[in-house]
Amino acid sequence: MKNKIFTLILFLGNFAVIAQKNISGKVYDAKTNEAIIGASILVKNSTTGTVSDIDGNYQLSVSSKAILVVSFIGFTTQEISLATQPSVNIFDIALQQDDQILKETVVVGYGTQRKSDLTGAISSVKGKDLQGISSGSVDQILEGKISGVQVTPTSGRPGEAAIIRIRGVGTLNDASPLFVVDGLLLNDISFLNNNDIESVEVLKDASSTAIYGSRGANGVIIITTKKGTSKDHTTFTLSSYYGQQELAKKIALTNAAQYATLSNELLAGLNPPQPPVFSNPSALGVGTDWQNIIFQKAPIQNVNLSASGGSDKFTFFVSGDYFYQKGIVVGGDYQRLSLRINNEYKLSDAVKLGHNLVFTNTTGMNAADVIYNAYYADPTVAARDTNNTYGETGNRSSVANPAGQIDFNRNAQSSYRALGSVYLGINFLKHFYFKTNLGLDLAYAQGKSFLPIFNITAQQHNEINQLNVNQSKSTSTLWENTLTYDNTFDKHRVTVLIGYTAQKNNFEALGGSIKRLPGETPDFWYLSSGDPTTVTNYSSADFSSILSYLARVNYTFNNKYLFTATIRRDGSSKFGANNRYGNFPSFALGWRLKEEDFLKNISWLDNLKLRASYGVIGNEKIGTNRGKPLIDNNLNPVFGNPGSINIGSTATTLPNPDIKWEQTAQTDIGLEMGFAQNRLTAEIDYYDRITDGILLAVPIPLYVGSASNPTVNAAKVENKGFDLTVGWRDKINGFGYNISVIGSTVNNKVLSLGNGNTELVYLQNIYTLTRTAIGGAIGDFFGYKTLGVLQNANDVKNYPIVKNEVPGDLRFQDTNGDGIIDAKDRVNLGSPIPKLIYSFNLGANYKGFDVLTFFSGVSGNKVLNYKEMLRFNTPNFETSVLGRWTADGTSANEPRVTNGGTNFSMSDRFLSDGSFLSLRNVQIGYTLTALAKAGISSVRVYVAATNLKTWSNYSGYTPQITNSNSGDANNPIATGVDGGVYPVARTYTVGLNVTF
């Protein structure tokens, strides 16, 4: 028996030896015969493998029945079965270049185009690259993803959108881009969830945006949602995450003891000095941290379930999404439910019918506006005492008690939206394709805010309850018809597009209020419930329409020389009768140098393309009343004796029938490159865009009798700079990694403001905060330059002053040298527009594990801490004030403690460097694919952190500031003003993606 066992072991051992074989060979490029260095040669379904050396050679000991998997970035992966060639030990492997990059298509206006044939500056990001970032706003997710695009959150309030600028600010009006979602032309994409997105294309130059004519001047963002595929089975995808949000950074404010010390010092410095309020400041300790009162840790979650599939006659994609976000400010939340149905029906070989439909419902509570008050509130006062009585914050800090504001806040909002398109496509005569598309966007929103009876303090109370109700509805219809001719013959490839489109927009709002409701529960929140003598109401409406004709020609010769010409003619109801129509042409050339004989055989160069474009595009985003008089129907004059009220109306603005589109002429020169089998890719663009005829109000004599100045085409602004995208990707022994760097420069300059205008200023309260003047940038900060602190009486005597300064006050620069400090000494103090916008990604994956880190930042801009300028009575202080001047030589920069006077004039004291670097997103995930027998294609689990860390010198919650003052967030001349911004949260999430 032992002999038999020994014989069996010996046999198996000999079999194992026989089964192993040593193989070798060379890996080379099938097209150029050049050796490929670093190619991966792996045994399938194992970890055994090697890489090719500097000469492309490799050696490996493997089973005679092994299957080799040979791969390299930029080449098609190849499998070789050794069992079919048992006697062969040398395997030279020729890899075919993967022309996927050349065949890759991107979405352009009214169609798609091969990326290799593009002549315009178009950047693309795939929907999968937007996953794992916790946000209810798709536009916020785009931050740092595309060169030339600056994304700034307006606030961290749940459901809030972001401000997007493409290649700078080219207008003094609305500078937001046009959104195109599945063919629908929109200004708002709040209905979208990122799980439904297939791709995002950003059109940046005139060649690519001219097809949208009067709406393309600020750039175009095309979003394509997912579609079904012709499969024999349905694929389900479940995507879900749950997370927790928290305040990323607190503002350093003084505690109770510090505040009391500064308050006493402030009173002592008055003229005449006042006695101290606090007898023993140090005994007060920390006191109330009002930021802890208003901020909370809050949940965020998203669940999405989709199904896609179809047959050769029918494809479908259905998605249901639930998103919920509680605000980090107590009392606010946001919830969105959405359903998407994207189907396509093949009626015949030549005819297809399809639709892209989405339905959304949002509800939420708006948190009380407490951030400003929490910043100022007196820390020596308790939010509530032991009897639950609210503390009196109005005595010294002159603000409402934030805790009381939160407790009595009743502000609910909800909306319903249905939008989508139905299209019919017909192929005929082999090369022609006709498409008609009917789009509809219906939106209804309502809000109710209730002010109850309360008595928080003597200064913060309400004796009569009040209900405010508002409703709005909007309708937008779009009908587009396009005809495309596409043909390839000999060395020529031609695509011709012509089209006709028409769009109408209607908006109507209605609101009212009533007081003295009999009860305060939601059952009584109706306008019929209260005192009818207290009813007020309002209504408004808006209408616009646009009619367009468009044409585009794309021509490619010999796969080397590219030409694109586009023209669109728009007619808009927004403009005067004398200039209702405008023409917007563009031209572009491209040269694929890599296809030339003198570069074709250079193995390390895979792509080299030069392109240039020029075109004129417009901006239609203005009010609808610029070309016609605005009527005020609320003028009620008194006539007669005795007098009686009469209903009256009058025109309050002068119409200008000659106004027309703001026109942007843009030049773009771009270079695209690919090296080392396209492992290294780079794209750089130089652009110069000049916007002329910018609409603004010009002064007219008062005797004309107009309540406001008429609008004319007057101003001129230039933006120029560079966009750069560089990426590296590689895979070695199953370890894949990628690095990408994105950078953009912006130089903004005002060239003209028209006759009668030397400057435009942005005013808040008594302060001029920004000035837009010829030679400067839009919205430059404007004020005094400081030269430190007046240290003693000699300084006060020897240096120019404003008036009544004493030692410890700020010293201002006498800019014009006239020996006095006055308004003439104010200068530009910096721009809120960054000089550089950048980001970089670092990603890696190995055996199912993946890691992603994403950074973004800006530099070269300023941020105004406007909230620090506003002081009424004695609000709280930022801790920087602790380094104040108290005697000669104690501080060179921080003045003595005061509550007003020249120290709070608009100056560079309140400006900070707006530069920052943010670790925007970190993800670590694992994908399991070994569950196919259970019907599960893949399972991915991940953890992620969003807004994890920001490096910045700004003392506020965030250096990313649009304008936190209500109504000014999208105002180009009011950017970068922090009056108490709602901070963007740091978020930690756990996610699960399952495909089955």
CSV table of C-alpha atoms in Angstrom, one decimal, residues 61 163 175 240 260 296 495 554 586 601-602 605 613 641 815 989:
chain,number,residue,atom,x,y,z
A,61,SER,CA,7.3,30.1,-16.1
A,163,ILE,CA,-22.7,80.1,-9.5
A,175,ALA,CA,-23.2,85.8,-16.6
A,240,SER,CA,-27.2,54.6,-2.2
A,260,ALA,CA,-16.2,91.9,28.4
A,296,GLN,CA,-25.7,70.9,14.3
A,495,THR,CA,-21.8,66.7,-42.1
A,554,ASN,CA,-18.3,70.1,-40.6
A,586,SER,CA,-18.3,81.3,-36.3
A,601,ASN,CA,5.9,57.1,-37.7
A,602,ILE,CA,7.1,58.7,-34.5
A,605,LEU,CA,3.8,60.6,-30.4
A,613,SER,CA,-11.6,79.3,-34.1
A,641,ASN,CA,-60.8,119.3,-2.4
A,815,THR,CA,-2.9,108.4,-2.6
A,989,THR,CA,-20.6,59.1,3.7
